[in-house]
């Protein structure tokens, strides 16, 4: 460790701009896109950066190009000797895939990382302690966002489409720039600190990222929770518990947006700690979004306080748009649209803007593409 260590405040944008990472030893665990972006950010802040990955560099997409000719040191193809790198580290940043307790983490890496974690200062509490820090890239990115409005989206299926659609609708409000990142292959770490303060940030969150988060989002969106990724979590119950973590990461004055047609997600809505907007493919519950006579309808959804509070604007009888104008195919796509509409109403986006955005959104690459007719 160089000097007297770091505080949590040293990882925030103002401190970094003032040189808090200059000359510090930073180790990045994971050399993929997330690690590459994190390494570039830390190096630009003046840190001495080393990137470690158990795969050889030729097997990691983009790594050879990312680190060629840079001052960033690399340690690829080594699954046994992490401890020497950690010995002098002030800050260790791990990719979501290198999370303690995941069975996909190599035993030696798990052992050395646990040893480092035992001596690191906690990421919760007052944050005045000084010492070594262990943090994930998603958590660091959230801290760099500061007070910007952030929407976290999770679910077994539909989170990518829903995240992109939310960002598309929010972008129809010219007074607020929109940034999309997270599990979609676009790490936020290199962009978060430079975003305008009024930016709305949409973050796709997988079950890899959720366990390492401590900071909050303003809106947490749940699309659905089915059975998946049992290789990492072992049981259905454990996987569901990981997905539920987003509910615990919603700010006290935030909102939970839940799919009432999914029994697992609907149960999350019963937690009761924050306001809830429920959506379903039938008539909406009070304060929710649903479908009546072929129209997407809102039943008194409240705007976020920072966007004026009160009931969000709609057309007559709460109408937003006809279901038939949705460009995406499939009933599940209608459910994703309802989730995105819920967030847009919370943000105070005008119903005409919502309608225009949804009717022109045809999806994202490699999702529901026609292969033959």
Coordinates of C-alpha atoms in Angstrom, one line a residue:
X1 CA 0.0 0.0 0.0
X2 CA 1.3 3.4 -0.9
X3 CA 1.0 6.2 1.7
X4 CA -1.7 6.0 4.3
X5 CA -4.4 4.4 2.2
X6 CA -7.7 5.7 0.7
X7 CA -11.1 6.7 2.0
X8 CA -14.4 6.0 0.2
X9 CA -14.6 9.7 -0.6
X10 CA -11.3 9.3 -2.6
X11 CA -13.3 7.2 -5.1
X12 CA -15.8 10.0 -5.8
X13 CA -15.5 12.3 -8.8
X14 CA -14.4 15.5 -7.0
X15 CA -11.6 13.8 -5.1
X16 CA -10.4 12.0 -8.2
X17 CA -10.3 15.3 -10.1
X18 CA -8.2 16.7 -7.3
X19 CA -5.7 13.8 -7.6
X20 CA -6.8 11.3 -5.0
X21 CA -5.7 8.3 -7.1
X22 CA -2.4 9.9 -8.3
X23 CA 0.4 7.5 -7.6
X24 CA -1.8 4.9 -6.0
X25 CA -1.5 1.2 -6.8
X26 CA -4.7 -0.1 -8.4
X27 CA -5.3 -3.7 -9.3
X28 CA -8.1 -4.6 -11.7
X29 CA -9.4 -8.1 -11.6
X30 CA -10.8 -9.1 -15.0
X31 CA -9.4 -8.0 -18.3
X32 CA -12.6 -7.9 -20.4
X33 CA -14.5 -4.9 -21.4
X34 CA -15.3 -3.9 -17.9
X35 CA -11.7 -4.3 -16.8
X36 CA -10.4 -2.5 -19.8
X37 CA -12.6 0.5 -19.2
X38 CA -11.8 0.6 -15.5
X39 CA -8.1 0.3 -16.1
X40 CA -8.2 3.2 -18.6
X41 CA -10.2 5.4 -16.1
X42 CA -7.8 4.7 -13.2
X43 CA -4.7 5.2 -15.4
X44 CA -6.1 8.6 -16.6
X45 CA -6.5 9.5 -13.0
X46 CA -2.8 9.0 -12.4
X47 CA -2.9 5.6 -10.7
X48 CA -0.3 2.8 -11.2
X49 CA -2.6 0.2 -12.7
X50 CA -2.2 -3.6 -13.1
X51 CA -4.8 -5.8 -14.8
X52 CA -5.0 -9.4 -13.8
X53 CA -7.0 -12.2 -15.6
X54 CA -6.8 -15.9 -15.4
X55 CA -7.2 -16.3 -19.1
X56 CA -4.4 -15.6 -21.5
X57 CA -4.5 -12.2 -23.2
X58 CA -5.3 -13.6 -26.6
X59 CA -8.5 -15.2 -25.2
X60 CA -9.9 -12.0 -23.8
X61 CA -11.8 -9.9 -26.4
X62 CA -10.1 -6.6 -27.0
X63 CA -7.4 -6.9 -24.4
X64 CA -4.4 -7.0 -26.7
X65 CA -5.5 -3.8 -28.4
X66 CA -6.6 -2.1 -25.2
X67 CA -3.2 -2.5 -23.4
X68 CA -0.7 -2.4 -26.3
X69 CA 1.7 0.5 -25.8
X70 CA 0.0 1.7 -22.6
X71 CA 1.5 2.2 -19.2
X72 CA -0.9 -0.2 -17.7
X73 CA 0.8 -3.4 -16.5
X74 CA -0.9 -6.8 -17.2
X75 CA -0.9 -10.2 -15.6
X76 CA -2.8 -12.6 -17.9
X77 CA -3.0 -16.4 -17.8
X78 CA -2.1 -16.7 -14.1
X79 CA -4.7 -18.4 -11.8
X80 CA -2.4 -19.0 -8.8
X81 CA -0.3 -15.9 -8.0
X82 CA -2.7 -13.0 -7.2
X83 CA -1.4 -12.4 -3.7
X84 CA 1.8 -10.6 -4.8
X85 CA -0.2 -8.1 -6.8
X86 CA -2.6 -7.5 -3.9
X87 CA 0.2 -7.0 -1.4
X88 CA 1.0 -3.5 -2.5
X89 CA -2.5 -2.5 -3.7
X90 CA -4.3 0.5 -2.4
X91 CA -7.4 -0.3 -4.4
X92 CA -8.7 -3.5 -6.0
X93 CA -11.5 -3.3 -8.5
X94 CA -13.1 -6.5 -9.5
X95 CA -15.3 -7.2 -12.5
X96 CA -18.8 -8.6 -11.7
X97 CA -17.7 -12.1 -12.6
X98 CA -15.0 -12.1 -10.0
X99 CA -17.3 -11.8 -7.0
X100 CA -16.5 -13.6 -3.7
X101 CA -18.6 -16.7 -3.3
X102 CA -19.3 -17.3 -6.9
X103 CA -18.3 -20.9 -7.8
X104 CA -16.9 -19.7 -11.1
X105 CA -14.0 -17.9 -9.3
X106 CA -10.8 -20.0 -9.1
X107 CA -10.1 -21.3 -5.6
X108 CA -6.7 -19.6 -5.4
X109 CA -8.2 -16.3 -6.5
X110 CA -11.0 -16.7 -4.0
X111 CA -8.5 -17.4 -1.2
X112 CA -6.3 -14.4 -2.0
X113 CA -9.2 -12.0 -2.5
X114 CA -10.8 -13.0 0.8
X115 CA -7.5 -12.3 2.5
X116 CA -7.4 -8.9 1.0
X117 CA -11.1 -8.2 1.8
X118 CA -10.5 -9.1 5.4
X119 CA -8.2 -6.1 5.7
X120 CA -10.1 -3.7 3.5
X121 CA -12.3 -1.0 4.9
X122 CA -16.1 -1.6 4.5
X123 CA -18.0 0.1 1.7
X124 CA -20.9 1.0 4.0
X125 CA -21.1 3.3 7.0
X126 CA -19.7 6.8 7.5
X127 CA -16.8 6.2 5.1
X128 CA -14.2 8.2 7.1
X129 CA -11.9 5.3 7.6
X130 CA -8.6 5.2 5.7
X131 CA -7.0 2.0 4.3
X132 CA -7.3 -0.4 1.4
X133 CA -10.4 -0.6 -0.7
X134 CA -12.1 -3.5 -2.5
X135 CA -14.9 -2.5 -4.9
X136 CA -16.7 -3.7 -8.0
X137 CA -16.8 -1.7 -11.2
X138 CA -20.6 -1.3 -11.1
X139 CA -20.4 0.0 -7.5
X140 CA -17.7 2.4 -8.3
X141 CA -19.6 3.7 -11.3
X142 CA -22.7 4.3 -9.1
X143 CA -20.5 6.4 -6.7
X144 CA -19.1 8.4 -9.6
X145 CA -22.6 9.2 -10.7
X146 CA -23.2 11.3 -7.6
X147 CA -26.7 12.7 -7.5
X148 CA -27.7 11.9 -11.0
X149 CA -31.1 10.1 -11.4
X150 CA -30.5 6.4 -12.0
X151 CA -32.8 3.6 -13.0
X152 CA -31.7 0.0 -12.4
X153 CA -33.3 -2.7 -14.5
X154 CA -33.0 -6.4 -13.7
X155 CA -34.8 -9.7 -14.6
X156 CA -34.1 -13.1 -16.1
X157 CA -35.5 -12.1 -19.5
X158 CA -36.3 -8.7 -21.1
X159 CA -33.9 -6.5 -19.1
X160 CA -31.8 -5.5 -22.2
X161 CA -34.8 -4.6 -24.3
X162 CA -36.5 -2.8 -21.4
X163 CA -33.4 -0.9 -20.5
X164 CA -33.0 0.3 -24.1
X165 CA -36.6 1.2 -24.4
X166 CA -36.6 3.2 -21.2
X167 CA -33.5 5.1 -22.5
X168 CA -35.2 5.7 -25.8
X169 CA -38.4 7.1 -24.2
X170 CA -36.5 9.3 -21.7
X171 CA -34.4 10.7 -24.5
X172 CA -37.6 12.3 -25.9
X173 CA -37.3 14.8 -23.1
X174 CA -34.7 17.3 -24.4
X175 CA -34.1 18.8 -21.0
X176 CA -32.4 15.7 -19.6
X177 CA -29.6 13.8 -21.4
X178 CA -29.8 10.0 -21.1
X179 CA -27.0 7.5 -20.6
X180 CA -27.4 3.7 -20.9
X181 CA -24.9 1.3 -19.5
X182 CA -24.2 -1.7 -17.3
X183 CA -24.7 -5.3 -18.4
X184 CA -25.2 -4.3 -22.0
X185 CA -21.4 -4.3 -22.8
X186 CA -21.0 -0.5 -22.1
X187 CA -19.4 -0.1 -18.7
X188 CA -20.3 3.3 -17.1
X189 CA -17.0 3.7 -15.3
X190 CA -15.3 5.8 -17.9
X191 CA -18.3 8.1 -18.5
X192 CA -20.0 8.5 -15.2
X193 CA -18.1 11.3 -13.7
X194 CA -18.2 13.5 -16.9
X195 CA -22.0 13.3 -17.4
X196 CA -24.0 16.5 -17.0
X197 CA -25.7 16.7 -13.6
X198 CA -29.2 16.5 -15.1
X199 CA -28.4 13.3 -16.9
X200 CA -30.8 10.3 -16.4
X201 CA -28.9 7.1 -16.3
X202 CA -30.4 3.7 -17.1
X203 CA -28.3 0.7 -15.8
X204 CA -29.0 -2.9 -16.9
X205 CA -28.1 -5.1 -13.9
X206 CA -27.5 -8.8 -14.1
X207 CA -27.3 -11.3 -11.2
X208 CA -23.5 -11.0 -11.5
X209 CA -23.6 -7.3 -10.7
X210 CA -26.2 -7.1 -8.0
X211 CA -24.3 -8.9 -5.1
X212 CA -21.5 -6.3 -5.3
X213 CA -23.7 -3.2 -5.1
X214 CA -24.0 -1.0 -2.0
X215 CA -25.1 2.3 -3.5
X216 CA -28.7 3.0 -4.4
X217 CA -30.8 3.6 -7.5
X218 CA -33.8 5.9 -7.7
X219 CA -36.0 3.5 -9.6
X220 CA -35.6 -0.3 -9.5
X221 CA -37.3 -2.2 -12.3
X222 CA -38.1 -6.0 -12.2
X223 CA -39.2 -7.6 -15.5
X224 CA -39.5 -11.2 -14.4
X225 CA -37.6 -13.9 -12.5
X226 CA -37.5 -17.5 -13.9
X227 CA -34.9 -20.3 -13.5
X228 CA -31.4 -19.5 -14.8
X229 CA -27.7 -19.3 -13.9
X230 CA -27.9 -22.2 -11.4
X231 CA -24.3 -22.9 -12.2
X232 CA -23.4 -19.8 -10.2
X233 CA -26.1 -19.8 -7.5
X234 CA -26.9 -23.5 -7.0
X235 CA -30.6 -23.3 -6.2
X236 CA -33.6 -21.5 -7.5
X237 CA -34.1 -19.9 -4.1
X238 CA -30.6 -18.5 -4.1
X239 CA -30.9 -17.1 -7.6
X240 CA -34.2 -15.4 -6.7
X241 CA -32.6 -14.0 -3.6
X242 CA -29.9 -12.4 -5.7
X243 CA -32.4 -10.8 -8.0
X244 CA -34.3 -9.5 -5.0
X245 CA -31.2 -7.5 -4.0
X246 CA -32.1 -4.7 -6.2
X247 CA -35.1 -4.0 -4.0
X248 CA -32.7 -3.4 -1.2
X249 CA -30.7 -0.9 -3.3
X250 CA -33.6 1.5 -4.1
X251 CA -33.3 4.8 -2.3
X252 CA -35.7 5.5 0.5
X253 CA -37.5 8.1 -1.6
X254 CA -37.3 5.9 -4.7
X255 CA -39.8 3.7 -6.6
X256 CA -40.0 0.0 -7.3
X257 CA -41.5 -1.0 -10.7
X258 CA -42.7 -4.6 -10.7
X259 CA -44.3 -7.0 -13.1
X260 CA -47.5 -8.1 -11.3
X261 CA -48.0 -10.9 -13.9
X262 CA -44.8 -12.6 -12.5
X263 CA -45.6 -14.2 -9.1
X264 CA -41.9 -14.0 -7.9
X265 CA -41.5 -10.3 -8.9
X266 CA -45.0 -9.5 -7.6
X267 CA -43.9 -10.8 -4.2
X268 CA -41.0 -8.4 -4.2
X269 CA -43.5 -5.6 -4.5
X270 CA -44.9 -6.6 -1.1
X271 CA -41.7 -5.5 0.7
X272 CA -43.3 -2.1 1.4
X273 CA -40.2 -0.1 2.1
X274 CA -40.6 2.2 -1.0
X275 CA -43.3 3.3 -3.3
X276 CA -44.4 0.7 -5.9
X277 CA -45.7 1.0 -9.4
X278 CA -47.1 -2.3 -10.5
X279 CA -47.8 -3.1 -14.2
X280 CA -49.7 -5.9 -15.8
X281 CA -51.4 -7.0 -19.0
X282 CA -54.9 -6.4 -17.5
X283 CA -56.6 -3.4 -15.9
X284 CA -54.1 -1.4 -13.8
X285 CA -54.1 -1.4 -10.0
X286 CA -54.3 2.1 -8.4
X287 CA -51.0 3.9 -9.0
X288 CA -50.1 1.4 -11.7
X289 CA -50.0 0.7 -15.4
X290 CA -52.1 -1.8 -17.4
X291 CA -54.3 -2.4 -20.4
X292 CA -57.9 -1.4 -20.9
X293 CA -59.9 -1.9 -24.1
X294 CA -56.7 -2.2 -26.1
X295 CA -55.0 0.9 -24.7
X296 CA -52.1 1.2 -22.3
X297 CA -53.5 3.0 -19.3
X298 CA -52.0 4.6 -16.2
X299 CA -54.1 4.8 -13.0
X300 CA -52.6 7.7 -11.1
X301 CA -48.8 7.0 -11.4
X302 CA -46.9 9.6 -9.4
X303 CA -44.0 11.6 -10.7
X304 CA -40.8 11.5 -8.8
X305 CA -40.5 14.5 -6.5
X306 CA -37.5 15.9 -8.4
X307 CA -39.7 16.0 -11.5
X308 CA -42.5 17.9 -9.9
X309 CA -44.4 15.2 -7.9
X310 CA -48.1 14.8 -8.3
X311 CA -49.9 12.5 -10.7
X312 CA -48.2 12.0 -14.1
X313 CA -49.9 13.5 -17.1
X314 CA -51.9 11.1 -19.4
X315 CA -54.5 11.3 -22.0
X316 CA -58.3 11.0 -21.3
X317 CA -59.1 8.2 -18.9
X318 CA -55.4 7.6 -18.2
X319 CA -54.7 6.6 -21.8
X320 CA -51.1 6.5 -23.1
X321 CA -51.3 4.7 -26.5
X322 CA -53.0 1.8 -28.3
X323 CA -51.4 -1.6 -27.8
X324 CA -51.6 -2.1 -31.5
X325 CA -49.0 0.7 -32.1
X326 CA -46.3 -1.2 -30.3
X327 CA -43.6 -2.1 -32.9
X328 CA -42.1 -4.9 -30.9
X329 CA -43.6 -8.4 -31.5
X330 CA -45.0 -10.7 -28.8
X331 CA -47.0 -10.4 -25.6
X332 CA -43.8 -10.4 -23.5
X333 CA -42.8 -7.3 -25.4
X334 CA -46.0 -5.6 -24.3
X335 CA -45.1 -6.4 -20.7
X336 CA -41.6 -4.8 -21.3
X337 CA -43.3 -1.7 -22.8
X338 CA -45.5 -1.4 -19.7
X339 CA -42.4 -1.4 -17.5
X340 CA -40.7 1.3 -19.7
X341 CA -43.9 3.4 -19.7
X342 CA -44.1 3.2 -15.9
X343 CA -40.5 4.6 -15.6
X344 CA -41.3 7.3 -18.2
X345 CA -44.3 8.5 -16.2
X346 CA -42.3 8.6 -13.0
X347 CA -39.8 10.8 -14.8
X348 CA -42.6 13.1 -16.1
X349 CA -42.3 12.3 -19.8
X350 CA -45.3 13.6 -21.8
X351 CA -47.7 10.9 -23.0
X352 CA -47.3 12.0 -26.6
X353 CA -43.6 11.6 -26.4
X354 CA -44.0 8.1 -24.8
X355 CA -46.3 7.1 -27.6
X356 CA -44.0 8.3 -30.3
X357 CA -40.9 6.6 -28.8
X358 CA -42.6 3.2 -28.3
X359 CA -44.3 3.1 -31.7
X360 CA -40.9 3.6 -33.4
X361 CA -38.8 1.3 -31.2
X362 CA -38.2 -1.9 -33.1
X363 CA -35.8 -3.6 -30.7
X364 CA -32.1 -4.1 -30.3
X365 CA -29.8 -6.3 -32.4
X366 CA -30.0 -10.1 -32.0
X367 CA -33.4 -9.9 -30.2
X368 CA -36.5 -11.5 -31.9
X369 CA -35.1 -11.2 -35.4
X370 CA -37.0 -12.8 -38.3
X371 CA -34.9 -15.6 -39.8
X372 CA -37.4 -16.9 -42.4
X373 CA -40.8 -16.1 -43.8

